[in-house]
Tab-separated table of C-alpha atoms and ligand atoms in Angstrom:
chain	number	residue	atom	x	y	z
A	1	UNK	CA	52.578	70.282	-33.183
A	2	UNK	CA	53.800	69.847	-29.729
A	3	UNK	CA	52.194	67.350	-27.507
A	4	UNK	CA	50.915	68.566	-24.493
A	5	UNK	CA	52.463	67.893	-21.431
A	6	UNK	CA	50.998	66.214	-18.473
A	7	UNK	CA	53.010	65.574	-15.389
A	8	UNK	CA	51.936	62.520	-12.615
A	9	UNK	CA	52.783	62.041	-9.261
A	10	UNK	CA	51.687	58.713	-7.774
A	11	UNK	CA	51.705	57.570	-4.229
A	12	UNK	CA	54.394	55.179	-3.480
A	13	UNK	CA	52.682	52.029	-3.440
A	14	UNK	CA	52.143	49.265	-5.779
A	15	UNK	CA	48.398	49.603	-5.598
A	16	UNK	CA	48.788	53.182	-6.695
A	17	UNK	CA	51.732	53.096	-9.038
A	18	UNK	CA	49.458	50.292	-11.237
A	19	UNK	CA	46.385	52.445	-11.825
A	20	UNK	CA	48.611	55.396	-12.499
A	21	UNK	CA	50.568	53.519	-15.304
A	22	UNK	CA	47.520	52.398	-16.585
A	23	UNK	CA	46.228	56.028	-17.188
A	24	UNK	CA	49.441	57.310	-18.256
A	25	UNK	CA	49.286	54.753	-21.352
A	26	UNK	CA	45.664	55.696	-21.864
A	27	UNK	CA	46.385	59.597	-22.154
A	28	UNK	CA	49.556	58.828	-24.239
A	29	UNK	CA	47.269	56.994	-26.682
A	30	UNK	CA	45.250	60.037	-26.669
A	31	UNK	CA	48.383	62.145	-27.788
A	32	UNK	CA	49.686	63.442	-24.461
A	33	UNK	CA	53.270	63.297	-23.519
A	34	UNK	CA	53.454	62.109	-19.782
A	35	UNK	CA	55.974	62.212	-17.272
A	36	UNK	CA	56.101	60.282	-14.203
A	37	UNK	CA	57.579	61.620	-10.989
A	38	UNK	CA	58.956	59.037	-8.217
A	39	UNK	CA	61.914	57.680	-6.511
A	40	UNK	CA	64.847	55.708	-8.137
A	41	UNK	CA	63.713	52.297	-7.218
A	42	UNK	CA	60.193	52.898	-7.824
A	43	UNK	CA	60.913	54.570	-11.317
A	44	UNK	CA	63.253	51.440	-12.200
A	45	UNK	CA	59.925	49.264	-11.493
A	46	UNK	CA	57.659	51.692	-13.062
A	47	UNK	CA	60.134	51.221	-16.544
A	48	UNK	CA	60.051	47.640	-16.017
A	49	UNK	CA	56.183	47.638	-16.876
A	50	UNK	CA	56.181	50.239	-19.713
A	51	UNK	CA	55.780	48.353	-22.964
A	52	UNK	CA	58.403	49.612	-25.698
A	53	UNK	CA	55.815	51.457	-27.514
A	54	UNK	CA	55.605	54.113	-25.331
A	55	UNK	CA	59.117	54.848	-24.901
A	56	UNK	CA	58.921	58.258	-26.546
A	57	UNK	CA	55.959	59.177	-24.742
A	58	UNK	CA	56.246	58.217	-21.274
A	59	UNK	CA	59.103	59.740	-19.356
A	60	UNK	CA	60.057	59.367	-15.880
A	61	UNK	CA	61.489	61.913	-13.674
A	62	UNK	CA	63.281	61.349	-10.263
A	63	UNK	CA	62.379	62.355	-6.905
A	64	UNK	CA	64.841	61.836	-4.095
A	65	UNK	CA	63.208	60.844	-0.774
A	66	UNK	CA	65.493	62.533	2.117
A	67	UNK	CA	65.697	60.344	5.363
A	68	UNK	CA	63.940	57.609	3.731
A	69	UNK	CA	65.844	54.112	2.803
A	70	UNK	CA	65.186	53.419	-1.050
A	71	UNK	CA	62.721	50.307	-1.150
A	72	UNK	CA	60.576	48.837	-3.825
A	73	UNK	CA	56.836	49.578	-4.157
A	74	UNK	CA	55.700	46.669	-2.382
A	75	UNK	CA	57.283	48.169	0.849
A	76	UNK	CA	56.631	51.632	0.612
A	77	UNK	CA	53.196	51.274	2.312
A	78	UNK	CA	52.301	51.773	5.769
A	79	UNK	CA	51.680	48.118	6.033
A	80	UNK	CA	55.226	46.833	4.524
A	81	UNK	CA	57.570	49.513	5.855
A	82	UNK	CA	59.150	48.827	8.922
A	83	UNK	CA	57.540	49.926	12.065
A	84	UNK	CA	59.778	53.207	12.654
A	85	UNK	CA	59.381	54.058	9.021
A	86	UNK	CA	55.813	54.177	9.100
A	87	UNK	CA	54.833	57.436	10.494
A	88	UNK	CA	57.511	59.268	8.693
A	89	UNK	CA	56.511	58.293	4.964
A	90	UNK	CA	54.026	60.894	4.761
A	91	UNK	CA	56.186	63.210	6.013
A	92	UNK	CA	59.007	62.440	3.960
A	93	UNK	CA	57.023	62.545	0.901
A	94	UNK	CA	55.988	66.074	1.856
A	95	UNK	CA	59.465	67.182	2.407
A	96	UNK	CA	59.912	66.938	-1.571
A	97	UNK	CA	57.763	69.544	-1.961
A	98	UNK	CA	60.783	71.963	-3.333
A	99	UNK	CA	61.704	69.250	-5.610
A	100	UNK	CA	58.119	68.889	-7.211
A	101	UNK	CA	58.102	72.814	-7.414
A	102	UNK	CA	61.782	72.572	-9.243
A	103	UNK	CA	60.253	69.667	-11.907
A	104	UNK	CA	56.948	71.934	-12.303
A	105	UNK	CA	58.947	74.669	-13.340
A	106	UNK	CA	61.224	73.099	-15.496
A	107	UNK	CA	59.043	71.132	-17.356
A	108	UNK	CA	56.491	73.724	-17.670
A	109	UNK	CA	53.467	70.890	-18.032
A	110	UNK	CA	50.089	71.682	-19.361
A	111	UNK	CA	48.469	69.599	-16.473
A	112	UNK	CA	49.026	68.052	-13.585
A	113	UNK	CA	47.543	64.547	-12.140
A	114	UNK	CA	48.435	63.501	-8.504
A	115	UNK	CA	47.768	61.101	-5.998
A	116	UNK	CA	44.816	61.584	-3.731
A	117	UNK	CA	47.193	60.772	-0.738
A	118	UNK	CA	49.260	63.701	-1.974
A	119	UNK	CA	47.083	66.731	-1.719
A	120	UNK	CA	49.804	69.057	-0.674
A	121	UNK	CA	51.032	68.627	-4.388
A	122	UNK	CA	48.208	70.611	-5.848
A	123	UNK	CA	48.914	73.629	-3.803
A	124	UNK	CA	52.742	73.482	-5.762
A	125	UNK	CA	51.018	73.337	-8.936
A	126	UNK	CA	48.418	75.746	-8.071
A	127	UNK	CA	51.534	78.244	-7.022
A	128	UNK	CA	52.913	77.793	-10.489
A	129	UNK	CA	49.270	78.432	-12.117
A	130	UNK	CA	49.256	74.735	-13.562
A	131	UNK	CA	45.760	73.236	-13.603
A	132	UNK	CA	45.420	69.712	-12.087
A	133	UNK	CA	43.164	66.942	-11.169
A	134	UNK	CA	43.305	64.346	-8.087
A	135	UNK	CA	43.168	60.765	-8.779
A	136	UNK	CA	41.534	58.496	-6.521
A	137	UNK	CA	42.949	55.038	-7.152
A	138	UNK	CA	40.283	52.935	-6.224
A	139	UNK	CA	36.326	52.910	-6.991
A	140	UNK	CA	33.349	55.764	-6.511
A	141	UNK	CA	32.004	53.054	-4.010
A	142	UNK	CA	34.589	53.613	-1.654
A	143	UNK	CA	35.166	57.197	-2.310
A	144	UNK	CA	31.329	58.015	-1.557
A	145	UNK	CA	31.575	55.967	1.736
A	146	UNK	CA	34.261	58.214	2.904
A	147	UNK	CA	32.841	61.398	1.659
A	148	UNK	CA	29.432	60.547	3.116
A	149	UNK	CA	30.998	60.121	6.823
A	150	UNK	CA	33.193	63.084	6.244
A	151	UNK	CA	30.101	65.290	5.208
A	152	UNK	CA	27.297	63.898	6.700
A	153	UNK	CA	28.582	62.051	10.183
A	154	UNK	CA	26.188	60.415	12.272
A	155	UNK	CA	23.748	60.123	9.241
A	156	UNK	CA	23.000	56.897	7.815
A	157	UNK	CA	25.020	55.812	4.501
A	158	UNK	CA	22.288	55.338	1.836
A	159	UNK	CA	23.333	52.089	0.508
A	160	UNK	CA	23.096	49.214	2.909
A	161	UNK	CA	24.702	46.685	0.526
A	162	UNK	CA	28.372	48.141	1.717
A	163	UNK	CA	27.206	47.800	5.357
A	164	UNK	CA	30.488	47.009	7.152
A	165	UNK	CA	30.702	45.153	10.483
A	166	UNK	CA	32.249	46.404	13.707
A	167	UNK	CA	35.325	44.670	13.184
A	168	UNK	CA	36.153	45.681	9.779
A	169	UNK	CA	35.349	49.104	9.829
A	170	UNK	CA	37.679	49.608	13.354
A	171	UNK	CA	40.123	47.675	11.202
A	172	UNK	CA	39.894	50.097	8.244
A	173	UNK	CA	39.477	53.083	10.419
A	174	UNK	CA	42.665	52.380	11.981
A	175	UNK	CA	44.707	51.979	8.928
A	176	UNK	CA	43.357	55.094	7.488
A	177	UNK	CA	44.026	57.163	10.658
A	178	UNK	CA	47.747	56.210	10.383
A	179	UNK	CA	47.253	58.014	7.144
A	180	UNK	CA	45.989	61.201	8.590
A	181	UNK	CA	48.192	63.359	6.681
A	182	UNK	CA	46.310	63.020	4.007
A	183	UNK	CA	43.657	65.687	5.443
A	184	UNK	CA	46.261	68.258	6.005
A	185	UNK	CA	46.002	70.863	3.486
A	186	UNK	CA	42.525	70.174	2.507
A	187	UNK	CA	41.311	73.773	2.787
A	188	UNK	CA	44.231	75.008	0.338
A	189	UNK	CA	42.983	72.755	-2.510
A	190	UNK	CA	41.477	74.638	-5.691
A	191	UNK	CA	37.864	74.521	-6.687
A	192	UNK	CA	39.001	72.189	-9.853
A	193	UNK	CA	39.579	69.823	-7.221
A	194	UNK	CA	35.469	69.124	-7.055
A	195	UNK	CA	36.660	67.082	-10.111
A	196	UNK	CA	37.935	63.443	-9.298
A	197	UNK	CA	39.545	60.721	-11.477
A	198	UNK	CA	38.466	57.331	-10.009
A	199	UNK	CA	40.054	53.932	-10.954
A	200	UNK	CA	36.558	52.192	-12.135
A	201	UNK	CA	33.751	52.419	-14.691
A	202	UNK	CA	30.555	53.112	-14.813
A	203	UNK	CA	28.877	49.531	-15.407
A	204	UNK	CA	30.703	48.695	-12.166
A	205	UNK	CA	29.657	51.431	-9.735
A	206	UNK	CA	27.757	53.861	-11.531
A	207	UNK	CA	24.910	53.960	-8.769
A	208	UNK	CA	27.744	55.367	-6.600
A	209	UNK	CA	29.369	57.843	-9.168
A	210	UNK	CA	25.705	59.250	-9.739
A	211	UNK	CA	25.244	59.973	-6.136
A	212	UNK	CA	28.839	61.361	-5.557
A	213	UNK	CA	28.047	63.795	-8.664
A	214	UNK	CA	24.308	64.704	-6.991
A	215	UNK	CA	25.759	65.827	-4.087
A	216	UNK	CA	27.489	68.768	-6.057
A	217	UNK	CA	30.629	68.126	-4.052
A	218	UNK	CA	32.640	65.734	-6.177
A	219	UNK	CA	32.340	65.372	-9.722
A	220	UNK	CA	33.429	62.040	-10.347
A	221	UNK	CA	35.394	61.060	-13.965
A	222	UNK	CA	35.922	57.055	-14.289
A	223	UNK	CA	38.891	56.649	-16.314
A	224	UNK	CA	38.074	52.809	-17.055
A	225	UNK	CA	40.001	49.851	-16.825
A	226	UNK	CA	43.194	48.501	-19.048
A	227	UNK	CA	43.152	46.643	-22.118
A	228	UNK	CA	44.763	43.068	-21.618
A	229	UNK	CA	47.405	43.436	-24.453
A	230	UNK	CA	49.053	45.833	-22.395
A	231	UNK	CA	48.504	44.528	-18.928
A	232	UNK	CA	49.289	41.314	-18.866
A	233	UNK	CA	53.182	41.377	-18.645
A	234	UNK	CA	55.472	38.964	-17.028
A	235	UNK	CA	55.753	37.019	-20.275
A	236	UNK	CA	59.374	36.432	-19.351
A	237	UNK	CA	58.538	35.285	-15.840
A	238	UNK	CA	55.896	32.695	-16.314
A	239	UNK	CA	57.067	29.710	-14.998
A	240	UNK	CA	56.983	27.016	-17.843
A	241	UNK	CA	56.087	24.317	-15.108
A	242	UNK	CA	53.450	26.285	-13.756
A	243	UNK	CA	51.608	26.435	-17.251
A	244	UNK	CA	52.357	22.990	-17.754
A	245	UNK	CA	50.684	22.082	-14.290
A	246	UNK	CA	47.874	24.287	-15.410
A	247	UNK	CA	47.367	22.564	-18.831
A	248	UNK	CA	46.715	19.164	-17.182
A	249	UNK	CA	43.840	20.652	-15.037
A	250	UNK	CA	40.427	20.588	-16.467
A	251	UNK	CA	38.563	23.892	-17.145
A	252	UNK	CA	37.789	25.834	-14.151
A	253	UNK	CA	38.816	23.063	-12.166
A	254	UNK	CA	41.569	25.109	-10.010
A	255	UNK	CA	41.410	28.118	-7.697
A	256	UNK	CA	43.954	31.141	-7.493
A	257	UNK	CA	44.796	32.377	-3.988
A	258	UNK	CA	46.723	35.643	-3.344
A	259	UNK	CA	46.574	38.510	-0.918
A	260	UNK	CA	48.047	40.951	-2.973
A	261	UNK	CA	51.530	43.119	-2.364
A	262	UNK	CA	50.645	44.332	0.874
A	263	UNK	CA	49.189	42.084	3.276
A	264	UNK	CA	51.038	39.227	5.062
A	265	UNK	CA	49.006	36.372	6.733
A	266	UNK	CA	49.417	35.932	10.233
A	267	UNK	CA	50.255	32.605	11.703
A	268	UNK	CA	46.512	31.927	12.636
A	269	UNK	CA	45.347	32.648	9.197
A	270	UNK	CA	47.891	31.210	7.321
A	271	UNK	CA	46.991	27.844	9.310
A	272	UNK	CA	43.077	28.698	8.243
A	273	UNK	CA	43.682	29.138	4.612
A	274	UNK	CA	45.913	25.706	4.285
A	275	UNK	CA	43.410	23.941	6.130
A	276	UNK	CA	40.426	25.454	4.006
A	277	UNK	CA	42.453	24.620	0.967
A	278	UNK	CA	43.184	21.280	2.186
A	279	UNK	CA	39.585	20.489	3.168
A	280	UNK	CA	37.944	21.781	0.481
A	281	UNK	CA	39.747	19.186	-2.232
A	282	UNK	CA	40.027	21.517	-4.763
A	283	UNK	CA	43.097	22.088	-6.741
A	284	UNK	CA	44.740	25.384	-6.253
A	285	UNK	CA	47.920	27.798	-6.757
A	286	UNK	CA	48.574	29.927	-3.418
A	287	UNK	CA	50.872	32.807	-3.635
A	288	UNK	CA	52.700	32.656	-0.360
A	289	UNK	CA	54.214	35.717	1.236
A	290	UNK	CA	56.122	35.976	4.248
A	291	UNK	CA	57.380	39.297	6.226
A	292	UNK	CA	60.640	39.798	6.870
A	293	UNK	CA	61.843	38.851	10.369
A	294	UNK	CA	58.207	36.877	10.766
A	295	UNK	CA	58.005	33.156	11.993
A	296	UNK	CA	55.265	32.460	9.877
A	297	UNK	CA	54.921	29.023	8.145
A	298	UNK	CA	52.568	26.817	6.350
A	299	UNK	CA	51.204	23.714	8.604
A	300	UNK	CA	53.678	20.842	9.549
A	301	UNK	CA	53.299	18.327	6.504
A	302	UNK	CA	50.982	20.812	4.212
A	303	UNK	CA	53.051	20.454	1.502
A	304	UNK	CA	53.290	16.728	1.544
A	305	UNK	CA	49.744	16.194	2.107
A	306	UNK	CA	48.811	18.355	-0.758
A	307	UNK	CA	51.286	16.861	-3.214
A	308	UNK	CA	50.142	17.688	-7.029
A	309	UNK	CA	46.873	19.081	-6.100
A	310	UNK	CA	48.329	22.228	-5.246
A	311	UNK	CA	51.101	24.693	-6.192
A	312	UNK	CA	52.540	27.084	-3.765
A	313	UNK	CA	54.320	30.005	-5.121
A	314	UNK	CA	56.666	31.681	-2.871
A	315	UNK	CA	56.918	35.833	-3.257
A	316	UNK	CA	55.296	36.696	-6.568
A	317	UNK	CA	53.433	35.178	-9.112
A	318	UNK	CA	52.524	35.874	-12.693
A	319	UNK	CA	48.809	36.670	-11.724
A	320	UNK	CA	47.449	37.687	-14.661
A	321	UNK	CA	48.803	35.071	-16.607
A	322	UNK	CA	47.337	32.806	-14.348
A	323	UNK	CA	43.799	34.448	-13.858
A	324	UNK	CA	43.717	34.415	-17.848
A	325	UNK	CA	44.164	30.512	-17.885
A	326	UNK	CA	40.972	28.321	-18.724
A	327	UNK	CA	41.740	25.897	-15.886
A	328	UNK	CA	41.143	28.677	-13.438
A	329	UNK	CA	37.494	28.715	-11.989
A	330	UNK	CA	37.667	30.979	-9.090
A	331	UNK	CA	40.312	33.758	-7.259
A	332	UNK	CA	40.446	33.569	-3.769
A	333	UNK	CA	41.314	37.024	-2.919
A	334	UNK	CA	41.797	39.854	-0.321
A	335	UNK	CA	39.806	42.389	-3.134
A	336	UNK	CA	42.851	44.741	-3.319
A	337	UNK	CA	41.076	47.001	-6.326
A	338	UNK	CA	43.457	45.719	-8.755
A	339	UNK	CA	43.271	42.222	-8.417
A	340	UNK	CA	39.275	42.699	-8.394
A	341	UNK	CA	39.539	44.284	-11.925
A	342	UNK	CA	41.534	41.684	-13.066
A	343	UNK	CA	39.190	38.942	-12.025
A	344	UNK	CA	36.584	41.000	-13.841
A	345	UNK	CA	39.005	41.467	-17.270
A	346	UNK	CA	39.373	37.671	-16.916
A	347	UNK	CA	35.914	36.297	-16.264
A	348	UNK	CA	36.939	34.572	-12.941
A	349	UNK	CA	34.472	34.395	-10.191
A	350	UNK	CA	35.598	35.843	-6.908
A	351	UNK	CA	35.695	34.141	-3.489
A	352	UNK	CA	36.067	37.359	-1.288
A	353	UNK	CA	38.532	37.071	1.909
A	354	UNK	CA	38.858	41.049	2.543
A	355	UNK	CA	41.436	42.128	5.115
A	356	UNK	CA	41.746	45.636	5.623
A	357	UNK	CA	41.533	49.295	4.011
A	358	UNK	CA	38.867	49.388	1.096
A	359	UNK	CA	38.843	45.511	0.612
A	360	UNK	CA	35.437	44.709	2.791
A	361	UNK	CA	33.848	47.309	0.551
A	362	UNK	CA	35.356	46.030	-3.021
A	363	UNK	CA	34.268	42.430	-1.563
A	364	UNK	CA	30.572	43.733	-1.072
A	365	UNK	CA	30.569	45.889	-4.271
A	366	UNK	CA	31.256	42.839	-6.227
A	367	UNK	CA	28.845	40.826	-4.377
A	368	UNK	CA	26.269	43.398	-5.283
A	369	UNK	CA	27.126	43.051	-8.893
A	370	UNK	CA	26.597	39.292	-8.656
A	371	UNK	CA	30.221	38.213	-9.384
A	372	UNK	CA	31.255	37.371	-5.679
A	373	UNK	CA	30.639	35.327	-2.810
A	374	UNK	CA	32.090	36.415	0.655
A	375	UNK	CA	33.580	34.236	2.900
A	376	UNK	CA	31.994	34.426	6.288
A	377	UNK	CA	34.171	35.137	9.490
A	378	UNK	CA	33.631	33.475	12.659
A	379	UNK	CA	32.079	36.007	15.710
A	380	UNK	CA	34.996	37.069	16.722
A	381	UNK	CA	36.005	38.460	12.795
A	382	UNK	CA	38.809	35.733	12.726
A	383	UNK	CA	38.980	33.626	9.552
A	384	UNK	CA	37.430	29.842	9.396
A	385	UNK	CA	38.532	26.841	7.539
A	386	UNK	CA	35.238	25.433	7.502
A	387	UNK	CA	33.884	28.560	5.686
A	388	UNK	CA	36.739	28.659	3.575
A	389	UNK	CA	36.510	25.511	2.176
A	390	UNK	CA	32.634	25.316	1.609
A	391	UNK	CA	32.732	28.642	-0.445
A	392	UNK	CA	35.657	27.318	-2.511
A	393	UNK	CA	33.594	23.967	-3.124
A	394	UNK	CA	30.236	26.336	-3.782
A	395	UNK	CA	31.717	27.974	-6.583
A	396	UNK	CA	34.266	25.043	-8.005
A	397	UNK	CA	31.811	22.329	-7.925
A	398	UNK	CA	28.252	23.730	-7.817
A	399	UNK	CA	26.238	25.951	-10.348
A	400	UNK	CA	26.980	28.887	-7.711
A	401	UNK	CA	30.130	28.951	-10.041
A	402	UNK	CA	28.247	28.866	-13.441
A	403	UNK	CA	26.125	31.537	-12.358
A	404	UNK	CA	28.769	33.963	-11.033
A	405	UNK	CA	30.911	33.178	-14.249
A	406	UNK	CA	28.150	34.140	-16.373
A	407	UNK	CA	27.370	37.767	-14.469
A	408	UNK	CA	31.382	38.017	-14.181
A	409	UNK	CA	31.276	37.923	-18.192
A	410	UNK	CA	28.694	40.093	-18.762
A	411	UNK	CA	30.183	42.783	-16.748
A	412	UNK	CA	33.777	42.817	-18.223
A	413	UNK	CA	31.850	42.979	-21.564
A	414	UNK	CA	30.266	46.087	-20.488
A	415	UNK	CA	33.530	47.498	-18.791
A	416	UNK	CA	35.155	46.728	-22.259
A	417	UNK	CA	32.524	48.397	-24.364
A	418	UNK	CA	32.505	51.627	-21.838
A	419	UNK	CA	36.736	52.113	-22.238
A	420	UNK	CA	36.758	54.694	-25.127
A	421	UNK	CA	33.997	56.814	-24.183
A	422	UNK	CA	35.281	56.946	-20.690
A	423	UNK	CA	38.612	58.151	-21.622
A	424	UNK	CA	36.605	60.772	-23.790
A	425	UNK	CA	35.311	62.310	-20.873
A	426	UNK	CA	38.674	62.470	-18.915
A	427	UNK	CA	40.421	64.041	-21.864
A	428	UNK	CA	37.290	66.340	-22.017
A	429	UNK	CA	37.651	67.139	-18.229
A	430	UNK	CA	41.457	67.806	-18.642
A	431	UNK	CA	41.115	70.420	-21.623
A	432	UNK	CA	38.220	71.917	-19.718
A	433	UNK	CA	40.756	72.717	-16.763
A	434	UNK	CA	43.524	73.755	-19.216
A	435	UNK	CA	41.194	76.377	-20.830
A	436	UNK	CA	39.453	77.613	-17.456
A	437	UNK	CA	42.959	78.370	-16.355
A	438	UNK	CA	43.998	79.883	-19.490
A	439	UNK	CA	40.954	81.853	-19.200
A	440	UNK	CA	42.144	83.135	-15.863
A	441	UNK	CA	45.233	84.280	-16.321
B	1	UDX	C1	46.590	47.944	-2.284
B	1	UDX	C2	45.685	47.679	-1.122
B	1	UDX	O1	45.821	46.750	-0.038
B	1	UDX	C3	44.527	47.874	-1.688
B	1	UDX	O2	43.404	47.501	-0.527
B	1	UDX	C4	43.813	48.782	-2.497
B	1	UDX	O3	42.788	48.544	-3.288
B	1	UDX	C5	44.974	49.106	-3.945
B	1	UDX	O4	46.061	49.310	-2.874
B	1	UDX	P1	47.057	45.434	-3.148
B	1	UDX	O5	47.407	44.742	-1.806
B	1	UDX	O6	48.821	45.585	-3.532
B	1	UDX	O7	46.744	46.888	-3.263
B	1	UDX	O8	46.412	44.473	-4.118
B	1	UDX	P2	46.011	44.666	-5.504
B	1	UDX	O9	45.174	45.867	-5.309
B	1	UDX	O10	45.020	43.712	-5.774
B	1	UDX	O11	46.983	45.043	-6.433
B	1	UDX	C6	48.091	43.865	-6.519
B	1	UDX	C7	48.489	44.223	-7.903
B	1	UDX	O12	49.826	43.271	-7.709
B	1	UDX	C8	47.708	43.397	-8.940
B	1	UDX	O13	47.739	44.011	-10.190
B	1	UDX	C9	48.204	42.148	-9.013
B	1	UDX	O14	48.161	41.256	-10.326
B	1	UDX	C10	49.866	41.872	-8.619
B	1	UDX	N1	50.330	40.722	-8.354
B	1	UDX	C11	49.946	40.358	-6.693
B	1	UDX	C12	51.147	39.889	-8.940
B	1	UDX	O15	51.256	40.245	-10.092
B	1	UDX	N2	51.503	38.891	-8.123
B	1	UDX	C13	51.213	38.593	-7.276
B	1	UDX	O16	52.093	37.566	-6.417
B	1	UDX	C14	50.515	39.402	-6.502
C-alpha cells in the first residue's frame, strides 16, 4: 500500500527546524512519507541532519525566497538577520504562497503540518482541501501564557510560578511585536486549527496542557521529545581534544555554558559571564559567539588567567555530545527550548540565564519542575557576576546539584516513558482530521 504523504513547512530558524525534523523522523517511523519544504541553504542544513535510514522516507522540497539573501538557519531570525532585513522576513515568506500552492497541487499530500509562525500557509492548504495541523515548536506553558493574555486580557494569569518581571515581559513583548505578521490571517484559519501540536510532553507541562484543553479553544497534542540515538549527531565534528579534556575532569565537576543559536552577548554581558566563571572556580566549556561587525570580546587576559580550567569554543559546539558526558554537572543556559529538552534528556541540572522570547518562562517552568536554579539579575535587570558565580558553585559544589540531578533524572525517565503513547496521540489526530476532511468532500 502506498504510504500516506505529509508536507511540512517549518519557519526558517534553527530553533524551529530542529523540532520539525524531530517530528518528521517520528512520523516517518510511523509509516508516513514526509516532504519538508524550505529554502535551498536551509535544506542543505536539514539534509545533513537526517540520518541515512530516513533517506527514502523524508524528502526535501525547495522554496525560493525572493528579495532575501540566502542565509543559513541560525541567521534567519529576527535577531540574527541584518537590521534592514528584519521587517522583510515575514513579508518575504508570505510571498512564497504561490510556490506552496504549486507544491501542494503537485504532491497532493494527505496532510499538511505548518509552523504556527506561518499561519497563512493553512489557508493555502485549505483552499486545496488538504487537512492541516499547526505546530507550536515550544511548550504548552508558553502557549497558555500567550493564549491567556490574548483571550483574557486584564485577567490575572492563573499560574504564578511563571510570573515574569516587568523587564523580562518588556523584552519578550518587544521581540514578539516584531513578529506581528504572525497574527495576520488568524480569522481565516479553519476549525481544525483548534488542534495544536506542541514540542513537549505531559510530564513536563501537563497541567498547562490541561488548562488549554479546559478552555475549549485549544486542543493541545504533545509530540513528546526525541530519542538520543537519532539526536546526538555531530559525531564527526567532535573535537578529540575536547573529549580528552573532558575525560580528565571528575564526574559532574564541569559546567557547559551556551546561549543558543540566536542570542549574542553584549560587551557588558560577556564580561559578567567571564568574571562569573572565573570567580566560581568551577571548570567550564563556554561557547562564545560573536555577531558579525560587533566589537564584543572576552575581557583582556581572561584566557590566560583561566588556563586549563576552561575551554572556549568559538562559534558552534557539539552540544549534545558535551551534555552527554559524565564530567558535565550543570548547564548554564539561556533556556532555549531545545537546549532545555536536551538537558532533560541527558540528566544535567540547569543554571538558568534566560535572555529573551520564551526563555524566561522556560526557565521558570524548569524551576517549577525542581530541575533548575535561576541566576537572579540586578534591580535593573542586568546580569551580575557575583550571582552567576554563586549559582554555579551551588550546583557544582553543594548538595543542590545532587538534588536537582535526581529530579532531572526522574523527569527524563518520565519523558521517555511517554514517548510512544504521545506519538500515538499525534497519529490519531492526523487520522481524525484526514477522515473528517474526506467526510466533508
Ligand atoms: C530559538 C529561541 O532563541 C528560543 O527561545 C526558542 O525556545 C527556540 O528557538 P535557540 O536560541 O537556537 O532557539 O536555542 P535552543 O532552542 O536551545 O536551540 C539551540 C540548538 O542548537 C540546540 O539543539 C543545541 O544543541 C544546538 N547548538 C547550539 C549546538 O549544537 N551547538 C551550539 O554551539 C549551540
